[in-house]
mmCIF file of C-alpha atoms in Angstrom:
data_model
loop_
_atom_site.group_PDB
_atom_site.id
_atom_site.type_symbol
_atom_site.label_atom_id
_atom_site.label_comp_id
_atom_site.label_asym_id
_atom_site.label_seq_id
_atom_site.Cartn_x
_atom_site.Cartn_y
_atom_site.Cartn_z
ATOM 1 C CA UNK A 152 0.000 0.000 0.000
ATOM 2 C CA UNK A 153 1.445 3.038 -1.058
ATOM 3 C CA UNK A 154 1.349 6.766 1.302
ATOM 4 C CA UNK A 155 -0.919 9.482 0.414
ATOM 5 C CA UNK A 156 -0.030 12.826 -0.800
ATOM 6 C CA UNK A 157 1.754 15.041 1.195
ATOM 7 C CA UNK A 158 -0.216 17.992 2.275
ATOM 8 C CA UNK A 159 0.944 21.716 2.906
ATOM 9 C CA UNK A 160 -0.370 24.197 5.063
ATOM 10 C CA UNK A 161 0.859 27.686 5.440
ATOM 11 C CA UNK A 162 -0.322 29.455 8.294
ATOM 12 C CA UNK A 163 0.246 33.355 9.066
ATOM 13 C CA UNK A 164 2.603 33.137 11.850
ATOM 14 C CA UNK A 165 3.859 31.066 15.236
ATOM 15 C CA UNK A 166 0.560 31.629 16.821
ATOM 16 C CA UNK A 167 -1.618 30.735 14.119
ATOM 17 C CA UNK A 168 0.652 27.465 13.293
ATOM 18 C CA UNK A 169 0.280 26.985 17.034
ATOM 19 C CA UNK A 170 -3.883 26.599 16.820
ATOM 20 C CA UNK A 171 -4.122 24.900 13.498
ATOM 21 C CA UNK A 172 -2.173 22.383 15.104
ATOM 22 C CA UNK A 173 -4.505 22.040 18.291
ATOM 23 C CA UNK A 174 -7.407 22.164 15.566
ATOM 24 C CA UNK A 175 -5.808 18.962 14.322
ATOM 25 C CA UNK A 176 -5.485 17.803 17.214
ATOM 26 C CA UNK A 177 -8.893 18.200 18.524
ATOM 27 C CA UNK A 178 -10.227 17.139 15.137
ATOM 28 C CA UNK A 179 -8.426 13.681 15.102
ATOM 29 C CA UNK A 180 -9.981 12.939 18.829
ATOM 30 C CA UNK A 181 -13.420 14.409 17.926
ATOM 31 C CA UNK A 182 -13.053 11.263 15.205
ATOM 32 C CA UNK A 183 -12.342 8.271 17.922
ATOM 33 C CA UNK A 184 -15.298 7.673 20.038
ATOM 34 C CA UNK A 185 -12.913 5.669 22.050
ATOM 35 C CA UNK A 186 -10.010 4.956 23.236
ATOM 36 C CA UNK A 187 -7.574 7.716 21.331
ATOM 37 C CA UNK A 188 -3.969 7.506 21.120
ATOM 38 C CA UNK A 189 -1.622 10.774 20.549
ATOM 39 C CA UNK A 190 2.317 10.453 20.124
ATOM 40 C CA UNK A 191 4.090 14.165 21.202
ATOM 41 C CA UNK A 192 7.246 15.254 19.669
ATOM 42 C CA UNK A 193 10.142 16.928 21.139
ATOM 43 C CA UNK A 194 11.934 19.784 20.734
ATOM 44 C CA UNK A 195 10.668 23.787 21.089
ATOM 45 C CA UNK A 196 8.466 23.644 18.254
ATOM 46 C CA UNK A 197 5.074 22.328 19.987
ATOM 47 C CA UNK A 198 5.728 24.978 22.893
ATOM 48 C CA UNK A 199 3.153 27.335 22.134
ATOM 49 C CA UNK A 200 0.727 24.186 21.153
ATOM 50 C CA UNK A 201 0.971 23.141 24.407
ATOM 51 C CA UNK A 202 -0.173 26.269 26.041
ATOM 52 C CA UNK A 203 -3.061 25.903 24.065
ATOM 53 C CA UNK A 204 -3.974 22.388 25.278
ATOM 54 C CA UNK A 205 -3.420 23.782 28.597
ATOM 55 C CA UNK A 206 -5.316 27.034 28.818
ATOM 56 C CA UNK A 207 -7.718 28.052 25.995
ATOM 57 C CA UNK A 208 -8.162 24.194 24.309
ATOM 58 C CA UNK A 209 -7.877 21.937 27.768
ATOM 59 C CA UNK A 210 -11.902 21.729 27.976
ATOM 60 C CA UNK A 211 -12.681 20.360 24.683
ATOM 61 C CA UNK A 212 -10.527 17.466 25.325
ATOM 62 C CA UNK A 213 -11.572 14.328 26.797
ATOM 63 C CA UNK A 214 -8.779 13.914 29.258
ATOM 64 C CA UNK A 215 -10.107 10.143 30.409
ATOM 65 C CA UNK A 216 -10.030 8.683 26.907
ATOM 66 C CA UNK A 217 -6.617 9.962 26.022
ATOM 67 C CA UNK A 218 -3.426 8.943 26.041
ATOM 68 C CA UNK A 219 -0.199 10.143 25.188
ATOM 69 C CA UNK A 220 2.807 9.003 24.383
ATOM 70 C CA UNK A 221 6.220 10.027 23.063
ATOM 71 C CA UNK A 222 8.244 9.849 19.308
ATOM 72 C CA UNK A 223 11.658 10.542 20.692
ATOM 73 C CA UNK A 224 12.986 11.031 24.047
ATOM 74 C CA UNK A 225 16.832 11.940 25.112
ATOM 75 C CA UNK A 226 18.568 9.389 27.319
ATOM 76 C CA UNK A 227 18.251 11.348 31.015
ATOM 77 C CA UNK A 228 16.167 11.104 34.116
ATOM 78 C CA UNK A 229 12.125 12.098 33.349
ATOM 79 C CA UNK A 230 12.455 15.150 35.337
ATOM 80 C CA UNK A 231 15.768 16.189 33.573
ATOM 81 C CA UNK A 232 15.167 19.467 31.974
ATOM 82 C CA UNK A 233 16.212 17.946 28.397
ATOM 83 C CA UNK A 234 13.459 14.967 29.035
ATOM 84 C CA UNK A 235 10.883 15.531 25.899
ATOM 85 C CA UNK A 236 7.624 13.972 27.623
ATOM 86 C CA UNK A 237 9.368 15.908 31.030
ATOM 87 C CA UNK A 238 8.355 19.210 29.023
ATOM 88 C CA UNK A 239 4.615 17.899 27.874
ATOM 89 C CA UNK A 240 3.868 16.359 31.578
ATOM 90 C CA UNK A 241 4.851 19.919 32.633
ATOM 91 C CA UNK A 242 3.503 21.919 30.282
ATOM 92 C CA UNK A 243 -0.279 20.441 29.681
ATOM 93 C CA UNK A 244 0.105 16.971 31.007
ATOM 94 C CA UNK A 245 0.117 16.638 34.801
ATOM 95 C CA UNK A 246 -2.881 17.482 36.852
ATOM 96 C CA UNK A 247 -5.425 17.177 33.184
ATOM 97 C CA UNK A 248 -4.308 13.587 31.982
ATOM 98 C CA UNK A 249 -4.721 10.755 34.188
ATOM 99 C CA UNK A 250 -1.230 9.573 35.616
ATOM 100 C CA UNK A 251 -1.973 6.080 33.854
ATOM 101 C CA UNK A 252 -2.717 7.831 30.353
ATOM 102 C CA UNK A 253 0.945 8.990 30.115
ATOM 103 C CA UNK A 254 3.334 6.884 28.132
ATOM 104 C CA UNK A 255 6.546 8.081 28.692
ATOM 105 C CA UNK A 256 9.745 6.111 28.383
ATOM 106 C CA UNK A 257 11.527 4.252 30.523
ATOM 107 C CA UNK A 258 14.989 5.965 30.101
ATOM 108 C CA UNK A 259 15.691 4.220 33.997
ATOM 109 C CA UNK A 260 17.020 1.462 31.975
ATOM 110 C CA UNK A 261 20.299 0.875 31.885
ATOM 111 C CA UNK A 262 20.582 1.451 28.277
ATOM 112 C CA UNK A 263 19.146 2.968 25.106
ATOM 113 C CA UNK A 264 18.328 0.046 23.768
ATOM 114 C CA UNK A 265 16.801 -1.185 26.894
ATOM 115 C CA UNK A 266 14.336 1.478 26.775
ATOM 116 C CA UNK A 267 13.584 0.890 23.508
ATOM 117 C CA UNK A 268 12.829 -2.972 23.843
ATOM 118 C CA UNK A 269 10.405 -1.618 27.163
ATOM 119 C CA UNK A 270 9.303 0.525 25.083
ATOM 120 C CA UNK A 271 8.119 -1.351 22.086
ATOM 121 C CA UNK A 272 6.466 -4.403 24.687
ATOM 122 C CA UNK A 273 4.203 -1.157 26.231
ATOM 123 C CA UNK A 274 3.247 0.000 22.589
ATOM 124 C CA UNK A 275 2.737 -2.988 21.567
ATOM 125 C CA UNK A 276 0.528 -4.130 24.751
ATOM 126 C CA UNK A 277 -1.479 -0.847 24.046
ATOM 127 C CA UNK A 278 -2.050 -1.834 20.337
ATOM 128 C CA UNK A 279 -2.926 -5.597 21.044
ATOM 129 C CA UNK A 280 -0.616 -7.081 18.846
ATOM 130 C CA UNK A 281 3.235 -7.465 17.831
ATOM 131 C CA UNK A 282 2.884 -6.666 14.221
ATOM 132 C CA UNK A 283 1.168 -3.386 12.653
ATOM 133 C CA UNK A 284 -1.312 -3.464 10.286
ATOM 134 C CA UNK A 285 -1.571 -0.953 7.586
ATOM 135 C CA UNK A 286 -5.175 -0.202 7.797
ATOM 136 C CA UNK A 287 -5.202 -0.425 12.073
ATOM 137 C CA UNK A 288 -2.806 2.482 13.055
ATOM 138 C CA UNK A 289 -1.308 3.049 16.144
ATOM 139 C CA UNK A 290 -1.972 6.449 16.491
ATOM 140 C CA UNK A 291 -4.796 8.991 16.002
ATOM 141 C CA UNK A 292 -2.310 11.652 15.274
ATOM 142 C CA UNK A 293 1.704 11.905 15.844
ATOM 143 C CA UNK A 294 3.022 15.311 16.117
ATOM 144 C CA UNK A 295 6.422 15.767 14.291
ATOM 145 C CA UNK A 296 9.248 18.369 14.125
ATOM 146 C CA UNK A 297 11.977 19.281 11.762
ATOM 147 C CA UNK A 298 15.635 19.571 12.686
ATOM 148 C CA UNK A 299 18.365 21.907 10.728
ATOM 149 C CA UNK A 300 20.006 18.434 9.397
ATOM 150 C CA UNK A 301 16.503 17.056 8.265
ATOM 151 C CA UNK A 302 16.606 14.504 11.304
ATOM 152 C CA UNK A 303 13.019 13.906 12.470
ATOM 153 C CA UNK A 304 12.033 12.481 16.237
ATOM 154 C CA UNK A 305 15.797 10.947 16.623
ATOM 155 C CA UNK A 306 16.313 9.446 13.254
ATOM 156 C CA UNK A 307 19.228 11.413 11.852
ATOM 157 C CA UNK A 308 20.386 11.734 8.150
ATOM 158 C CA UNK A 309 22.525 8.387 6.997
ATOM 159 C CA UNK A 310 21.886 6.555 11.009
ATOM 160 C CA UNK A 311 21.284 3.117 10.873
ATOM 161 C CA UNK A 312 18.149 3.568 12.516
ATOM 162 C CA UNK A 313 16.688 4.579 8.760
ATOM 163 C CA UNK A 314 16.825 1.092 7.374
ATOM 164 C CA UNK A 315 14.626 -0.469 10.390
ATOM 165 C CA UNK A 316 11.666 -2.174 9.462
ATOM 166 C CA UNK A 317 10.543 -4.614 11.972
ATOM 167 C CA UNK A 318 11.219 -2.715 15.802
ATOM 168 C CA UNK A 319 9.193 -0.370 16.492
ATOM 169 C CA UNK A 320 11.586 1.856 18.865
ATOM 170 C CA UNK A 321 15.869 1.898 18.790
ATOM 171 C CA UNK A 322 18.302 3.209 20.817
ATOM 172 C CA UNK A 323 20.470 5.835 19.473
ATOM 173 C CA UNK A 324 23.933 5.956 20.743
ATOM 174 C CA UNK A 325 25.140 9.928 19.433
ATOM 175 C CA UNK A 326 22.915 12.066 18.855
ATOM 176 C CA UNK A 327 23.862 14.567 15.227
ATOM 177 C CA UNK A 328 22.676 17.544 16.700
ATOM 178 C CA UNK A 329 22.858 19.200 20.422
ATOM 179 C CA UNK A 330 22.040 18.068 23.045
ATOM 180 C CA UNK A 331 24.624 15.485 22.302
ATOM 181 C CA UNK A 332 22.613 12.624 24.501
ATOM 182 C CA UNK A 333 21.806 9.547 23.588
ATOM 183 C CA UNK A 334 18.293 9.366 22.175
ATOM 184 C CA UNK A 335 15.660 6.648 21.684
ATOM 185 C CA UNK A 336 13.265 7.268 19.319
ATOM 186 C CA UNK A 337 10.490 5.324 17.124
ATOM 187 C CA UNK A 338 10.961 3.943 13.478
ATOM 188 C CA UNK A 339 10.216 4.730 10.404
ATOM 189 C CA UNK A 340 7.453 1.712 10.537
ATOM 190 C CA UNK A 341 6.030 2.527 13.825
ATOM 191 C CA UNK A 342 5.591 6.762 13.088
ATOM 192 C CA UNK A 343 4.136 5.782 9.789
ATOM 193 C CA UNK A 344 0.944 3.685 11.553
ATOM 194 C CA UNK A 345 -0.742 7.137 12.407
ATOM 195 C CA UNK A 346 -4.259 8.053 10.757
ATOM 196 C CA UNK A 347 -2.682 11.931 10.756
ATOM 197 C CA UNK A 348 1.257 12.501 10.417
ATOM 198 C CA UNK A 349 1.191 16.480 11.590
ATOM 199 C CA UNK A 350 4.905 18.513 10.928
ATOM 200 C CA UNK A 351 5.268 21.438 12.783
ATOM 201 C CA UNK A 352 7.996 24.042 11.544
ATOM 202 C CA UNK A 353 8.150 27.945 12.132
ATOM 203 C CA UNK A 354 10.385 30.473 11.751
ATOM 204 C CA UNK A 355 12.842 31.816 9.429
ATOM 205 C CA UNK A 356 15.878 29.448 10.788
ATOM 206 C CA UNK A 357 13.523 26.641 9.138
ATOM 207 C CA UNK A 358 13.437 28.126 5.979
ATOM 208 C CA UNK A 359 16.287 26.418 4.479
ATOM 209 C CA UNK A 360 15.967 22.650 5.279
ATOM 210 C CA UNK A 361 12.221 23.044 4.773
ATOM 211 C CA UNK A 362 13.112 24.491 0.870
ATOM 212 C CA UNK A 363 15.772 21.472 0.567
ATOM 213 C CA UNK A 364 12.684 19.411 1.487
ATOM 214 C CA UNK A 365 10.145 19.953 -0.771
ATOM 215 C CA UNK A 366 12.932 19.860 -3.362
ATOM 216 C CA UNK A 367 13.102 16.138 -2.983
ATOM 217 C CA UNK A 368 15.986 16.202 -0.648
ATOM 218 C CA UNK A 369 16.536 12.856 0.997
ATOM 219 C CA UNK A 370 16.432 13.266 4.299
ATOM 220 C CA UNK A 371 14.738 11.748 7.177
ATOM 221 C CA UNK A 372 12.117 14.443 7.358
ATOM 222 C CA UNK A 373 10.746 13.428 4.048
ATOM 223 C CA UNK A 374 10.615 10.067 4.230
ATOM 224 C CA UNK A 375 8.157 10.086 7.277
ATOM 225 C CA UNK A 376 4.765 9.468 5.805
ATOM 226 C CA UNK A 377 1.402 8.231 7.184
ATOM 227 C CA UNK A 378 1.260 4.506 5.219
ATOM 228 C CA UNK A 379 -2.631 5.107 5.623
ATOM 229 C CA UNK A 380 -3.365 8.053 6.814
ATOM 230 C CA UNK A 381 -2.667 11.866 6.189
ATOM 231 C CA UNK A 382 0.698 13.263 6.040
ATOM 232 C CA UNK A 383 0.787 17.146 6.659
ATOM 233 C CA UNK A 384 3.322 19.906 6.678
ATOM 234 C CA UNK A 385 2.409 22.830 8.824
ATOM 235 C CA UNK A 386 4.757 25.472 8.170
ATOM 236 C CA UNK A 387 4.384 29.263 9.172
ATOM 237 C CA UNK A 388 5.264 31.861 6.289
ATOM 238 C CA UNK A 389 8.823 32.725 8.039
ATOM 239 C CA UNK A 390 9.653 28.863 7.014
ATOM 240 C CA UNK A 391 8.100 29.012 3.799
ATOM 241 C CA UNK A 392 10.012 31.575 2.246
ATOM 242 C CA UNK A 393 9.625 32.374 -1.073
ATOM 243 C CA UNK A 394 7.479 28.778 -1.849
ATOM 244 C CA UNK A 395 5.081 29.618 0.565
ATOM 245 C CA UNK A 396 2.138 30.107 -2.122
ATOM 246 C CA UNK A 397 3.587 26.579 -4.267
#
């Protein structure tokens, strides 16, 4: 089965990027009467998202039916201030979601790769089986963000993480970019079993890797798509540049 067609989105600026994104958001839980599964991404660019699903968006969300889990994570303690699901358990998380709703990772393992291999078993307890099917995703909707390399979650440009096809989560030894800490993040395979693959990318420092992108670069970034399910680029107009209107 083949991915969709990427789509592009261009919003105004930071803020309106910010609530498109928790429009998504809202939209892909409004969708599952049930149980509903959301996978967070690191980095600053979901900051001012998740002041949203704190303040102005935290009542329209069905906090009991959530639950929330992580696409990367840097090897350190969970209240580290580098920890990825430490930000989103600070930020909108703790005291709205209930404690057993949060998926973070173990990273008290004595290894990367032992966190991924704990990591995988809980996603793959939550899912209900060991293999993914293509028309049964994972998750609802898996936020994503864009690094100046092209690297995407922890999968970095050329790491032998690309090539995985059967584990859902690695360890990654060296991280490409700072914070030069190990990471463990999830596949290609596993980020791809989302019903709605949702970029985030503002500002003018994105500009450039976002124009190598939708040049055809090969990078990690672009190889990330939904297998069925949507695969979106939200972009503000200081990262669009010049191709903002293409």
């Amino acid at each position: 089965m083949t991915s969709r067609a990427r789509e592009i989105i261009v919003a105004d600026d930071s803020e309106a990027l910010a609530r498109i994104a928790a429009q998504h958001l809202l939209h892909r839980i409004a969708q599952q009467p049930q149980r509903v599964a959301i996978c967070l991404t690191g980095g600053s660019g979901p900051s001012r998202l998740y002041q949203l699903l704190a303040g102005e968006f935290a009542g329209a969300i069905p906090w009991p039916r959530v639950h929330w889990f992580i696409g990367d994570e840097r090897f350190v303690p969970p209240d580290d201030p580098l920890s990825n699901m430490g930000v989103a358990r600070r930020a909108f998380l703790d005291g709205r979601a209930p404690p057993g709703h949060i998926h973070p990772m173990p990273t008290d393992a004595a290894t990367p790769d032992a966190v991924a291999r704990r990591y995988q078993e809980e996603l793959q307890n939550f899912y209900g089986a060991a293999q993914l099917a293509p028309t049964r995703p994972l998750f609802d909707l898996t936020l994503m963000g864009i690094g100046p390399d092209g690297h995407t979650a922890s999968l970095f440009p050329e790491a032998p993480a690309l090539a995985e096809t059967s584990r859902w989560v690695v360890g990654v030894e060296h991280a490409a970019v700072p914070p030069l800490v190990p990471r463990v993040t999830l596949t290609l395979p596993a980020l791809a079993s989302s019903r709605e693959l949702l970029f985030l990318a503002g500002g003018a420092a994105k500009r450039e890797i976002i124009t190598r992108l939708r040049a055809g670069a090969d990078l990690p970034a672009a190889r990330a798509r939904a297998v069925d399910g949507d695969t979106v680029w939200l972009i503000d107009r200081a990262a669009a540049g010049s191709a903002r209107d293409a």
